[in-house]
PDB file of C-alpha atoms and ligand atoms in Angstrom:
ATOM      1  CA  UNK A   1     -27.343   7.550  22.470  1.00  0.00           C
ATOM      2  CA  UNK A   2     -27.697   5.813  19.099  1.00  0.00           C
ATOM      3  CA  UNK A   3     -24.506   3.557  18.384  1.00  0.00           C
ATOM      4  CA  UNK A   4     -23.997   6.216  15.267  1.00  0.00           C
ATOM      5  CA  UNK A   5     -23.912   9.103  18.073  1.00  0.00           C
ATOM      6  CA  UNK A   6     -21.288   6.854  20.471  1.00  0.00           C
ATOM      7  CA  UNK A   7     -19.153   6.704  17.023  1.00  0.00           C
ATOM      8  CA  UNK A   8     -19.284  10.414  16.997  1.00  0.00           C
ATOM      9  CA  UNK A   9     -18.144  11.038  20.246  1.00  0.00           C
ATOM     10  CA  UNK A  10     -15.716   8.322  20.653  1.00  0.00           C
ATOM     11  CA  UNK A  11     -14.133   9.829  17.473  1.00  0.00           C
ATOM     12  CA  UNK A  12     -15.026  13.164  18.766  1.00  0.00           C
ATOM     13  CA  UNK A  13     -12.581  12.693  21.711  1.00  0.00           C
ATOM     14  CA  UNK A  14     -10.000  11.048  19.887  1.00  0.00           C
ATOM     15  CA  UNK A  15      -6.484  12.541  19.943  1.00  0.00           C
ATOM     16  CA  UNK A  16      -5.409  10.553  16.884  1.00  0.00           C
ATOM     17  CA  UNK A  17      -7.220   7.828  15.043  1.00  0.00           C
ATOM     18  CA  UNK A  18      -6.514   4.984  12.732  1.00  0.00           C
ATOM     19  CA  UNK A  19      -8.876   3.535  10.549  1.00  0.00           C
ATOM     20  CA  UNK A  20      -8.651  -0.277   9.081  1.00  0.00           C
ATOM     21  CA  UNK A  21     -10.318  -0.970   6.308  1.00  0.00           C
ATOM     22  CA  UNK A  22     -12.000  -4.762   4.792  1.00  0.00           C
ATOM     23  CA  UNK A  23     -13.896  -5.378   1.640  1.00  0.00           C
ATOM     24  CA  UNK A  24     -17.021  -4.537   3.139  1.00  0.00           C
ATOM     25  CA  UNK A  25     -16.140  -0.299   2.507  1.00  0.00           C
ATOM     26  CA  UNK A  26     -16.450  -0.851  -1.123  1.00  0.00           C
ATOM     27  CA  UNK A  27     -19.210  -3.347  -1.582  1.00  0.00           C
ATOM     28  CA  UNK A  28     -21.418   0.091  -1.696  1.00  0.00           C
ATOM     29  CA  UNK A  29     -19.351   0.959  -4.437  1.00  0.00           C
ATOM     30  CA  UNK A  30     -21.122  -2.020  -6.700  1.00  0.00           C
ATOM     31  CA  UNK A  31     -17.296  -4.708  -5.512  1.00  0.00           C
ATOM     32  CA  UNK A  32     -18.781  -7.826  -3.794  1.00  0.00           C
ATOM     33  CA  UNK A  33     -16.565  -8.931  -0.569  1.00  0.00           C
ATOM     34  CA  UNK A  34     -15.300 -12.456  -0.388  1.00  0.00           C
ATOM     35  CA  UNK A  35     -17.497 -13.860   2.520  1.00  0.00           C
ATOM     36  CA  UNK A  36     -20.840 -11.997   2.210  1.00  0.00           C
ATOM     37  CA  UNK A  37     -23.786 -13.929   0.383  1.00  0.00           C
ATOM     38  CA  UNK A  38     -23.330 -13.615  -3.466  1.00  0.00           C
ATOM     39  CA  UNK A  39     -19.173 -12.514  -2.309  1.00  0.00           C
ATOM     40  CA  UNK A  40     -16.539 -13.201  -4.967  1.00  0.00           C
ATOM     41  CA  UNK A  41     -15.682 -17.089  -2.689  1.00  0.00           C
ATOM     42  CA  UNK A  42     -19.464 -18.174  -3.012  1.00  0.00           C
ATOM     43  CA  UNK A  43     -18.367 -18.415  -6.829  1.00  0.00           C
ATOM     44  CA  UNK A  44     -14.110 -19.325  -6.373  1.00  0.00           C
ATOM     45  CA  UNK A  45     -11.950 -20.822  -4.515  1.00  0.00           C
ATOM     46  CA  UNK A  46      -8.676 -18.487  -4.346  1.00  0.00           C
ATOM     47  CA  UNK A  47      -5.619 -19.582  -5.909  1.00  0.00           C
ATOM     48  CA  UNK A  48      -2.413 -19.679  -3.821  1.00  0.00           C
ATOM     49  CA  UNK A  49       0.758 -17.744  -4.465  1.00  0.00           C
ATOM     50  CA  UNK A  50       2.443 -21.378  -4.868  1.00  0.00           C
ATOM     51  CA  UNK A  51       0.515 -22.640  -7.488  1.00  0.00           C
ATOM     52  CA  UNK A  52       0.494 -19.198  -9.575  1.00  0.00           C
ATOM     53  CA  UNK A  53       4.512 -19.616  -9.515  1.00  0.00           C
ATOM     54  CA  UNK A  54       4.307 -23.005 -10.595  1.00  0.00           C
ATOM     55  CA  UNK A  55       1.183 -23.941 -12.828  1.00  0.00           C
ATOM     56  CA  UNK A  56       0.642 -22.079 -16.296  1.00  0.00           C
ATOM     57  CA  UNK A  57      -3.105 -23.370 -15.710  1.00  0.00           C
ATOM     58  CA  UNK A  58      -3.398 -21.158 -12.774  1.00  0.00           C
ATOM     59  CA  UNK A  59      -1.765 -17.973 -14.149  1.00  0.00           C
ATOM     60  CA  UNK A  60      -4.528 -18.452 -17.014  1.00  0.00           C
ATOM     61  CA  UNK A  61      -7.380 -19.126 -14.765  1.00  0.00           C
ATOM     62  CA  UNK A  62      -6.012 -15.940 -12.401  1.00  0.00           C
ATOM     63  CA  UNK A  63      -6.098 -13.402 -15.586  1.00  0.00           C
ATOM     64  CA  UNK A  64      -9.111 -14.924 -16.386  1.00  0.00           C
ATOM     65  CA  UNK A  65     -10.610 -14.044 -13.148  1.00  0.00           C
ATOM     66  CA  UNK A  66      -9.113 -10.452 -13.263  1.00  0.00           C
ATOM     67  CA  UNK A  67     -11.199  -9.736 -16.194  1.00  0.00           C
ATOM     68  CA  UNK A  68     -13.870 -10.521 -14.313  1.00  0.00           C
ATOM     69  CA  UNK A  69     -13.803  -8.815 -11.551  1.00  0.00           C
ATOM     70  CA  UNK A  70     -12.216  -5.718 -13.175  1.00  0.00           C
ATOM     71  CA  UNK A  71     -15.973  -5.662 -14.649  1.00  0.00           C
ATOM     72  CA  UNK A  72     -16.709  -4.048 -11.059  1.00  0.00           C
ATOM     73  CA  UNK A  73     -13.733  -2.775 -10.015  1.00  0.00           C
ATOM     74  CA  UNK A  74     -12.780  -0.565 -13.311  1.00  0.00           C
ATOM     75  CA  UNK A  75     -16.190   1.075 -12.889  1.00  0.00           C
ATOM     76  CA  UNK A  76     -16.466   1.648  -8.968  1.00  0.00           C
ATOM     77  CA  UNK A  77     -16.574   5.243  -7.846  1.00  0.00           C
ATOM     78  CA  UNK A  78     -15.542   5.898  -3.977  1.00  0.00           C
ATOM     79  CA  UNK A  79     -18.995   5.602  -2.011  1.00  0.00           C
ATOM     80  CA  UNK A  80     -20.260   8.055   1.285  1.00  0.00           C
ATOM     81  CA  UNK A  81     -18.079   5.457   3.530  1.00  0.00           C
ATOM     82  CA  UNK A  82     -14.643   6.277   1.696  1.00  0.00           C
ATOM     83  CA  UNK A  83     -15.633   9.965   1.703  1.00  0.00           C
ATOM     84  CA  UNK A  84     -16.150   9.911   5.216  1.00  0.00           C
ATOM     85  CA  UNK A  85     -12.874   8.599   5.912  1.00  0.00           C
ATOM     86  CA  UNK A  86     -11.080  10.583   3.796  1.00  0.00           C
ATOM     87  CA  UNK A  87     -12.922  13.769   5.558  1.00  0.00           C
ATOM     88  CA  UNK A  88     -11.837  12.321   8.911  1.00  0.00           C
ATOM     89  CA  UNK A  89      -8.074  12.749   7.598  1.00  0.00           C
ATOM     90  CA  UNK A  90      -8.298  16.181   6.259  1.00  0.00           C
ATOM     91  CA  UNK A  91      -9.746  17.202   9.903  1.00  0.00           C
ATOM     92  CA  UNK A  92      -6.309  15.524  10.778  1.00  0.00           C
ATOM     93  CA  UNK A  93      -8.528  13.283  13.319  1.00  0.00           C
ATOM     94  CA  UNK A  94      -7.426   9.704  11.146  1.00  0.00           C
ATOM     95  CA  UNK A  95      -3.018   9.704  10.357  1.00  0.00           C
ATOM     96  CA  UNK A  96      -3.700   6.947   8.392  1.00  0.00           C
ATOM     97  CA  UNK A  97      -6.208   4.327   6.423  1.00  0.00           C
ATOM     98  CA  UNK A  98      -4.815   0.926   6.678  1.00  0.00           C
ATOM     99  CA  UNK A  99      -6.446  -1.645   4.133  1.00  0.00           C
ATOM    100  CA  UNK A 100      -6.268  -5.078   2.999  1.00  0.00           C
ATOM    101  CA  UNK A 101      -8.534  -3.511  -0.005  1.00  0.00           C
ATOM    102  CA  UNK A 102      -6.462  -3.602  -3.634  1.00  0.00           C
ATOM    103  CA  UNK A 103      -9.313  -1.213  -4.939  1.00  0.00           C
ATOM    104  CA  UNK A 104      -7.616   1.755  -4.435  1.00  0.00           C
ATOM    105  CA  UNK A 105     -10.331   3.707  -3.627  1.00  0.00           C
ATOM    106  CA  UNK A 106      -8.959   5.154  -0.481  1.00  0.00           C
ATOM    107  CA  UNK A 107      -6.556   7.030  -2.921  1.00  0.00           C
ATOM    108  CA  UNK A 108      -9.466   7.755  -5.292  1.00  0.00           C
ATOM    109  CA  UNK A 109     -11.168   9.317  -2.603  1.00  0.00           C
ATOM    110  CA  UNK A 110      -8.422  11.776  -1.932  1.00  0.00           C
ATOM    111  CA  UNK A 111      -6.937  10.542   0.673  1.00  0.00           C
ATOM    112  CA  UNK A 112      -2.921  11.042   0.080  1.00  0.00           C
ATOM    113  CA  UNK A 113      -1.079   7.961  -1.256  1.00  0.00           C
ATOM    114  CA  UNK A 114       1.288   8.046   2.083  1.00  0.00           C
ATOM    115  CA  UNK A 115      -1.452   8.114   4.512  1.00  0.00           C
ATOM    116  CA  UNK A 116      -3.049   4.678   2.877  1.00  0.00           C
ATOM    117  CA  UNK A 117      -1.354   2.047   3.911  1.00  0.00           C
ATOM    118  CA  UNK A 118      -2.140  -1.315   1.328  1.00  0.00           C
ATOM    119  CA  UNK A 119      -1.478  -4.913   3.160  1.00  0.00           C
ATOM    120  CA  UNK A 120      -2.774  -6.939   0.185  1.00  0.00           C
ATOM    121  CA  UNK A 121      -1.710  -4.700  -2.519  1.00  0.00           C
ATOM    122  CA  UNK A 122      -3.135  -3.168  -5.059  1.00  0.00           C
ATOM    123  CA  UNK A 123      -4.660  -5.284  -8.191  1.00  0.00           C
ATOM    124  CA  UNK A 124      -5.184  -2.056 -10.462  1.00  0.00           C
ATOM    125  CA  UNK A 125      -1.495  -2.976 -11.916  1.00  0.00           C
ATOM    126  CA  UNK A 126       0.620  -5.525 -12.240  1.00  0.00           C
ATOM    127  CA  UNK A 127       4.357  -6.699 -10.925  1.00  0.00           C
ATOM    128  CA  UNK A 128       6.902  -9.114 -12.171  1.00  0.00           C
ATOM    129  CA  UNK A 129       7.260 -11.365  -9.804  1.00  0.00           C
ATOM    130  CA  UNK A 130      11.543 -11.804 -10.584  1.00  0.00           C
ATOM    131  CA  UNK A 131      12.272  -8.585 -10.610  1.00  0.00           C
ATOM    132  CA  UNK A 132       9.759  -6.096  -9.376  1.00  0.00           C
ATOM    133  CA  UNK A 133       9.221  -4.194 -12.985  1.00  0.00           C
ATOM    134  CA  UNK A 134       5.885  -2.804 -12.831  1.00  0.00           C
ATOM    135  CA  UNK A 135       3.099  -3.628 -15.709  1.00  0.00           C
ATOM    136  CA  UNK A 136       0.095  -2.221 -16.761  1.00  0.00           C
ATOM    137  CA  UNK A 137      -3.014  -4.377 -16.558  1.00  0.00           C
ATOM    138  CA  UNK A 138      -4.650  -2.764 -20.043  1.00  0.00           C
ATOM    139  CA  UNK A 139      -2.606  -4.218 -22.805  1.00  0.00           C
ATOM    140  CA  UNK A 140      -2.054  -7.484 -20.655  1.00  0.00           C
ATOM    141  CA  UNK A 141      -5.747  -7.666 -20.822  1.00  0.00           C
ATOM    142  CA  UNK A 142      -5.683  -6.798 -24.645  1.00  0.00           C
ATOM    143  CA  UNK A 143      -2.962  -9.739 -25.269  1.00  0.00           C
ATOM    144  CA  UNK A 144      -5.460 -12.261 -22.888  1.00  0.00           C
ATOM    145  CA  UNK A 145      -8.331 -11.597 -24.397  1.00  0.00           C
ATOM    146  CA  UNK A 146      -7.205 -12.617 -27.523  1.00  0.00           C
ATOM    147  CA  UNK A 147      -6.216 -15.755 -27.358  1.00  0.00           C
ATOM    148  CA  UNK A 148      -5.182 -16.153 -23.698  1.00  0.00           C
ATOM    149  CA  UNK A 149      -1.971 -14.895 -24.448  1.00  0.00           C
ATOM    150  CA  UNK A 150       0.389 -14.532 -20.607  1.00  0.00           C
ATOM    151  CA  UNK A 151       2.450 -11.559 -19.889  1.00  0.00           C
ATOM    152  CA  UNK A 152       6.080 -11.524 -19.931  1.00  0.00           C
ATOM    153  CA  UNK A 153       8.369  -8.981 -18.199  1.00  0.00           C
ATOM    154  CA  UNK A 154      10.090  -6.952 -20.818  1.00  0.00           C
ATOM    155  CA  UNK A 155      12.805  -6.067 -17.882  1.00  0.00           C
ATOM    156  CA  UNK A 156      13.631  -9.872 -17.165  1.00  0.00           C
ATOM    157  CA  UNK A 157      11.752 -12.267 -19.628  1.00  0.00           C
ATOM    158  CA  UNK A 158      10.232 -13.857 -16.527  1.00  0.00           C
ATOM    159  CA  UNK A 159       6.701 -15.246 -17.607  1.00  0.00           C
ATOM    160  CA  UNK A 160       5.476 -14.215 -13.297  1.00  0.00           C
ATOM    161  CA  UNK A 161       3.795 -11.220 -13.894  1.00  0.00           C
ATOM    162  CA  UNK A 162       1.026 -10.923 -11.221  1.00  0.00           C
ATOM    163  CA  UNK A 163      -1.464  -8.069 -10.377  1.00  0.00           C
ATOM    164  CA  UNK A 164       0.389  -6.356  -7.213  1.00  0.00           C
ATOM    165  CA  UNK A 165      -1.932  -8.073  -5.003  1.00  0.00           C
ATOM    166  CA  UNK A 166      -0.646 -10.747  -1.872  1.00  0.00           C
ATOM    167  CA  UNK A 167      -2.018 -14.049  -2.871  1.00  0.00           C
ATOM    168  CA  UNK A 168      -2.633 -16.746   0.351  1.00  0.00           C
ATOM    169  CA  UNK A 169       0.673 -17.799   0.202  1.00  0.00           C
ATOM    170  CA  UNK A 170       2.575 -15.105  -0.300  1.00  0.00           C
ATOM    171  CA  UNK A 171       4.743 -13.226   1.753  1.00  0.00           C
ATOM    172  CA  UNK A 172       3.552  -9.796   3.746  1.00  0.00           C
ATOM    173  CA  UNK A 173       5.250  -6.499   2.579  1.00  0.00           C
ATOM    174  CA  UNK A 174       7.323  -5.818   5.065  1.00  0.00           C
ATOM    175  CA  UNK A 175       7.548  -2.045   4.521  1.00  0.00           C
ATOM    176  CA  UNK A 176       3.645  -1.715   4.749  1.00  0.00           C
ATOM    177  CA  UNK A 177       3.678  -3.924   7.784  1.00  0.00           C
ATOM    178  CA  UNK A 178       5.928  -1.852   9.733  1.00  0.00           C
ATOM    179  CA  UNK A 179       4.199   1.219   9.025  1.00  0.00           C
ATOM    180  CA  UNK A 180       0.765  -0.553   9.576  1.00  0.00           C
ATOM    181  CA  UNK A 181       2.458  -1.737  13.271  1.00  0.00           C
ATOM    182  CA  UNK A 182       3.760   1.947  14.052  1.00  0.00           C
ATOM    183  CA  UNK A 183       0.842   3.712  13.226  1.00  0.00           C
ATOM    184  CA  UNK A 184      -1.680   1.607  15.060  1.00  0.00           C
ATOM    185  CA  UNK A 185       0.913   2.032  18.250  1.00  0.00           C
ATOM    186  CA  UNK A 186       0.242   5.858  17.725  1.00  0.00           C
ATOM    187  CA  UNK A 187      -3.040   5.900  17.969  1.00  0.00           C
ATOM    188  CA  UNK A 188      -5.833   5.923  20.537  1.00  0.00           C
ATOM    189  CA  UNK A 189      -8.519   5.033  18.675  1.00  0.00           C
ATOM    190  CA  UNK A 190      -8.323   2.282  16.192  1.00  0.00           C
ATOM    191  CA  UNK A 191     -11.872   2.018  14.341  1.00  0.00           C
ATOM    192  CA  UNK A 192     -12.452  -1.448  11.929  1.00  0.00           C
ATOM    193  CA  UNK A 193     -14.265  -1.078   9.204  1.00  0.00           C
ATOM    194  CA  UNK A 194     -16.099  -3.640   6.858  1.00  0.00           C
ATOM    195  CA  UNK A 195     -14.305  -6.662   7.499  1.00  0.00           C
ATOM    196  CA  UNK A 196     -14.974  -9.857   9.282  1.00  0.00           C
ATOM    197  CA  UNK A 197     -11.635  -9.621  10.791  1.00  0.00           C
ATOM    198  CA  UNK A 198     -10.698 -13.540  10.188  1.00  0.00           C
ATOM    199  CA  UNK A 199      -7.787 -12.857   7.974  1.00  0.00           C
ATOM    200  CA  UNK A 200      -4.201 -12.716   9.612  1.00  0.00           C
ATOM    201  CA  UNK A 201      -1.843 -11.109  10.039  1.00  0.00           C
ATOM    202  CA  UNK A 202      -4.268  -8.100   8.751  1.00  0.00           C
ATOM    203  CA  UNK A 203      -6.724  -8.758  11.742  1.00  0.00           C
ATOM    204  CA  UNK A 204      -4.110  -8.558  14.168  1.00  0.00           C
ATOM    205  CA  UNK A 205      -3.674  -5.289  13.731  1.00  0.00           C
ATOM    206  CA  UNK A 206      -7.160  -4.260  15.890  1.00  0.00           C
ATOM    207  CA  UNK A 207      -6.050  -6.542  18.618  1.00  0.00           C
ATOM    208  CA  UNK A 208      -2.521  -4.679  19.236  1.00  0.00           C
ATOM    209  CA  UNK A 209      -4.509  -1.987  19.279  1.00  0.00           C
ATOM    210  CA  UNK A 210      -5.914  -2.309  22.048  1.00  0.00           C
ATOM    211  CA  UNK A 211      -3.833  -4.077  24.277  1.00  0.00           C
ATOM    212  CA  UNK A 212      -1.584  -0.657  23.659  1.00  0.00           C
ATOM    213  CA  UNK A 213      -4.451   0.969  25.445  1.00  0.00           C
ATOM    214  CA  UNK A 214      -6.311   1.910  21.874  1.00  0.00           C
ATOM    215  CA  UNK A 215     -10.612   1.928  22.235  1.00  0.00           C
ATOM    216  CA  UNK A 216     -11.774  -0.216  19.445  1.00  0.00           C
ATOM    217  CA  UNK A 217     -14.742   0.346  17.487  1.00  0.00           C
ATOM    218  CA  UNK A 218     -16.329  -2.191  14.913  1.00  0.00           C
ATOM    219  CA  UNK A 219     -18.626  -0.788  11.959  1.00  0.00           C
ATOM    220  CA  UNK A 220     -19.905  -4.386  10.272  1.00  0.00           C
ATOM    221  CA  UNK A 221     -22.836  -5.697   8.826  1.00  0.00           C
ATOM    222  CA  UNK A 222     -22.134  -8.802  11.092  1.00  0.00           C
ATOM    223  CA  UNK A 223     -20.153  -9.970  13.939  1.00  0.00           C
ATOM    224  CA  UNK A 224     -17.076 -10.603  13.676  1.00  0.00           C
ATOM    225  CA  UNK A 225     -14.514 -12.413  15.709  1.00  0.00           C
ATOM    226  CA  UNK A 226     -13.092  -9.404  17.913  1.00  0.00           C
ATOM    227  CA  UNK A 227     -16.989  -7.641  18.827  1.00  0.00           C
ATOM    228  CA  UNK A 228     -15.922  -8.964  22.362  1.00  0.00           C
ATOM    229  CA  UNK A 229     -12.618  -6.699  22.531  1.00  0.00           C
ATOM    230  CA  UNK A 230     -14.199  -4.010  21.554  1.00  0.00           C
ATOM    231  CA  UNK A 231     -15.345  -0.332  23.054  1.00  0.00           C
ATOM    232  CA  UNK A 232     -18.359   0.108  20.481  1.00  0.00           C
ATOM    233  CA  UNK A 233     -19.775  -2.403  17.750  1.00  0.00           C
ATOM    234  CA  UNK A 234     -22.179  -0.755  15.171  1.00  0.00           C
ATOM    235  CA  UNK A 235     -23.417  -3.438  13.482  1.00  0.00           C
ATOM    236  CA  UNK A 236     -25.096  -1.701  10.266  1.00  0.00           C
ATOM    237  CA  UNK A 237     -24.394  -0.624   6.888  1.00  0.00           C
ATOM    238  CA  UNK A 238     -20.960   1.321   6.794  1.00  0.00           C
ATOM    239  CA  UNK A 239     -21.981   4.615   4.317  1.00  0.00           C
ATOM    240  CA  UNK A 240     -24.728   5.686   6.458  1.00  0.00           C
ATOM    241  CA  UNK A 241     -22.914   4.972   9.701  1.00  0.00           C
ATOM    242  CA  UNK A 242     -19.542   6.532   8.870  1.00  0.00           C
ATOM    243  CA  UNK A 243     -21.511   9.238   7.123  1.00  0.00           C
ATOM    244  CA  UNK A 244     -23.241  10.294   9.704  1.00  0.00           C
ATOM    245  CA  UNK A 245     -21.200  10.103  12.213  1.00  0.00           C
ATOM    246  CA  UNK A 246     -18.955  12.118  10.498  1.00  0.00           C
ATOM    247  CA  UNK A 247     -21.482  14.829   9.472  1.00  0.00           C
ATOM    248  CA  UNK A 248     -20.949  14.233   6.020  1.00  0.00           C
ATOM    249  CA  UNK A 249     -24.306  15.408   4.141  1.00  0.00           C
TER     250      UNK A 249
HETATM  251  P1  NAD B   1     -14.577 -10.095   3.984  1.00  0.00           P
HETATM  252  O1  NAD B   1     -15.300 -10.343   2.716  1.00  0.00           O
HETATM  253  O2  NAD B   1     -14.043 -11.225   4.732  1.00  0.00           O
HETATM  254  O3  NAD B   1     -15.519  -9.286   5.009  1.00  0.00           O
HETATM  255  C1  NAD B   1     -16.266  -8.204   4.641  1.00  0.00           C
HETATM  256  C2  NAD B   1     -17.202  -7.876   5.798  1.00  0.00           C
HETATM  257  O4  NAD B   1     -17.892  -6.665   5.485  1.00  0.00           O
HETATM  258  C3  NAD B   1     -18.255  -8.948   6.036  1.00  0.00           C
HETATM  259  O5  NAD B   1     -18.248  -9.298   7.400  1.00  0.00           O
HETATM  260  C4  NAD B   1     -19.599  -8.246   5.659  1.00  0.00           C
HETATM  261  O6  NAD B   1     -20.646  -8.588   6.518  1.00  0.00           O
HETATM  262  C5  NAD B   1     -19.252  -6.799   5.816  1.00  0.00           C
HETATM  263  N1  NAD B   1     -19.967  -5.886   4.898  1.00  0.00           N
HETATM  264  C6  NAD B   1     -20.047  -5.976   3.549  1.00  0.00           C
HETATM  265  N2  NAD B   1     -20.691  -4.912   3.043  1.00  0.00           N
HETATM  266  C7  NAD B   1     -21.036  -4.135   4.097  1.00  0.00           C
HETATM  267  C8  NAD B   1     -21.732  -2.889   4.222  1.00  0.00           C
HETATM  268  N3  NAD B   1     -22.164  -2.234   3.150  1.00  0.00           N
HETATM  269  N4  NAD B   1     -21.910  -2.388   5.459  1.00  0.00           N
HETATM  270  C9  NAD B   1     -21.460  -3.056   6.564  1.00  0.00           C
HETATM  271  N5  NAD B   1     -20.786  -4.223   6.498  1.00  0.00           N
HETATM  272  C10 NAD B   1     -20.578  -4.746   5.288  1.00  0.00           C
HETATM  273  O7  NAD B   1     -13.449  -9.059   3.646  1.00  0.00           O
HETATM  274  P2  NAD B   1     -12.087  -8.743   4.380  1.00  0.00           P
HETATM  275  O8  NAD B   1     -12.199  -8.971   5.848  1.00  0.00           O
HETATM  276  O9  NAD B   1     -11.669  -7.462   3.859  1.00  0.00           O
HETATM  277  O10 NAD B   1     -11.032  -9.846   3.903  1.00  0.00           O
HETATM  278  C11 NAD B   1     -10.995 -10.531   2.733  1.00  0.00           C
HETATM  279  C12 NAD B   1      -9.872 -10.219   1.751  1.00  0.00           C
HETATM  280  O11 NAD B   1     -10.527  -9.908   0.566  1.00  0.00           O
HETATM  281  C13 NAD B   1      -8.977  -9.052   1.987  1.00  0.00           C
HETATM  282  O12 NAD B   1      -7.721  -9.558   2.155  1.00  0.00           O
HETATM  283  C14 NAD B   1      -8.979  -8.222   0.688  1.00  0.00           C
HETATM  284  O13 NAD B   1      -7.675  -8.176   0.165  1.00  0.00           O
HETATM  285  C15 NAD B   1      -9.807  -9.007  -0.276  1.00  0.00           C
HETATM  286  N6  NAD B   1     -10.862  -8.302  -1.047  1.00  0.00           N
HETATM  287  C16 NAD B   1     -10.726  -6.992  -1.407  1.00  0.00           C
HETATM  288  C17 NAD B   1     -11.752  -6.360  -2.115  1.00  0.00           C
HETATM  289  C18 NAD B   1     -11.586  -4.920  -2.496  1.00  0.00           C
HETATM  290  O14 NAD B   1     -10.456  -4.461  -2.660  1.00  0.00           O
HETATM  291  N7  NAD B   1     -12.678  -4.159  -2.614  1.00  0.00           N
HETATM  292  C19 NAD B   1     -12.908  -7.054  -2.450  1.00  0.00           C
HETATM  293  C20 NAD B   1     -13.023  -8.403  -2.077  1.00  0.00           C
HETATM  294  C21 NAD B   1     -11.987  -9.016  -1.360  1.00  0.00           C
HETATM  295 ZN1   ZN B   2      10.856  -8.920 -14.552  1.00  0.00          ZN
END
């Protein structure tokens, strides 16, 4: 059997799946990853949630970089990977997507809002960091572009207004987590997708998995730090993979 035929059938037999999701789903969709040749850290270092709250130099420079990558991110359609996912939970095989993309192409891809779970946010709006007032990112980006001009919350006058995202730094939603942690105790297949699974408390998530008795499968380009745990590792490109073990045309 081909390792896209083992996905089949391990999915096949599944009686309820999860699937976890890293950058790596959406660099087909034209949105570099972090870690990957060419990946948004070959070209910046990230700036922590600390220094965001506390330097006006690295609110600038973190707008500034959100008009950057919103170059990509504005313009990216779901790709053959998302739609295979989001077929997988209209069979009813997958309860629910769980992400540390802020893309929000899971949604895009018509997957229902309450079945994708987001455990770095989402960076396609913005939050005040006081009080929780949401923003939208186009006229902050109007007032940047200008003359570098910072948001303020019209609810609270704070000057913290921050794409929704979790910076390093930054505390976990605690809502998403618990739902992320009950879900993956549900399921009994768990199946991680495009990321190099380094980043915690997100990579975790595989590993309870299957020390509830999950199997674990691994679609990545590359190895990553839990191929060793795992029932099946398909290391290849993710659309064709998920696509056709999925039957998706
Ligand atoms: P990562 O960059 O650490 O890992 C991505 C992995 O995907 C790499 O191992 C790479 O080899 C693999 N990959 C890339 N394209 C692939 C393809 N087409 N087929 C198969 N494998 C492919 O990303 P991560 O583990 O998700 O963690 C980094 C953090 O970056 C996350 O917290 C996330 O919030 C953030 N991030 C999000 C986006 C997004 O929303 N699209 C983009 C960049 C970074
Ligand atoms: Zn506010």
């Amino acid at each position: 059997m081909t390792p896209v035929d083992q996905l089949r059938e391990l999915i096949r037999s599944a009686r309820r799946a999860v699937v976890f999701t890293g950058a790596g789903i959406s660099t087909e969709s034209g949105i570099p990853d972090f870690r990957s040749p060419g990946g948004i850290w070959t070209r910046f270092k990230p700036i922590d949630y600390q220094d965001f709250v506390s330097s006006v130099e690295a609110r600038r420079e973190t707008w500034r970089r959100k008009i950057e990558t919103d170059k990509s991110m504005t313009v990216a359609e779901p790709n053959r990977g998302h739609l295979a996912v989001a077929a997988l939970v209209r069979r009813g095989v997958v309860s629910h997507v769980i992400t540390q993309n802020i893309d929000g192409l899971h949604q895009r891809s018509g997957i229902p809002a309450e079945q994708v779970i987001e455990l770095h946010g989402n960076a396609t709006y913005a939050k005040c960091l006081e009080c929780g007032q949401r923003h939208e990112i186009g006229p902050i980006k109007a007032a940047f572009a200008s003359d570098e001009t910072l948001p303020i919350c019209d609810a609270c006058e704070s000057d913290l207004v921050k794409t929704a995202t979790i910076s390093f730094g930054q505390a976990m939603p605690e809502a998403e987590m618990r739902r992320a942690e009950a879900a993956t105790l549900e399921c009994d297949l768990f199946i991680a997708v495009g990321s190099s699974l380094v980043v915690y408390p997100a990579a975790g998530f595989p590993v309870v998995a299957k020390r509830n008795g999950a199997k674990l499968a691994i679609v990545n380009r590359e190895a990553t730090d839990l191929d060793d745990m795992a029932d099946l590792v398909v290391n290849a490109e993710i659309g064709p993979t998920l696509g056709g073990a999925v039957g998706l045309n």
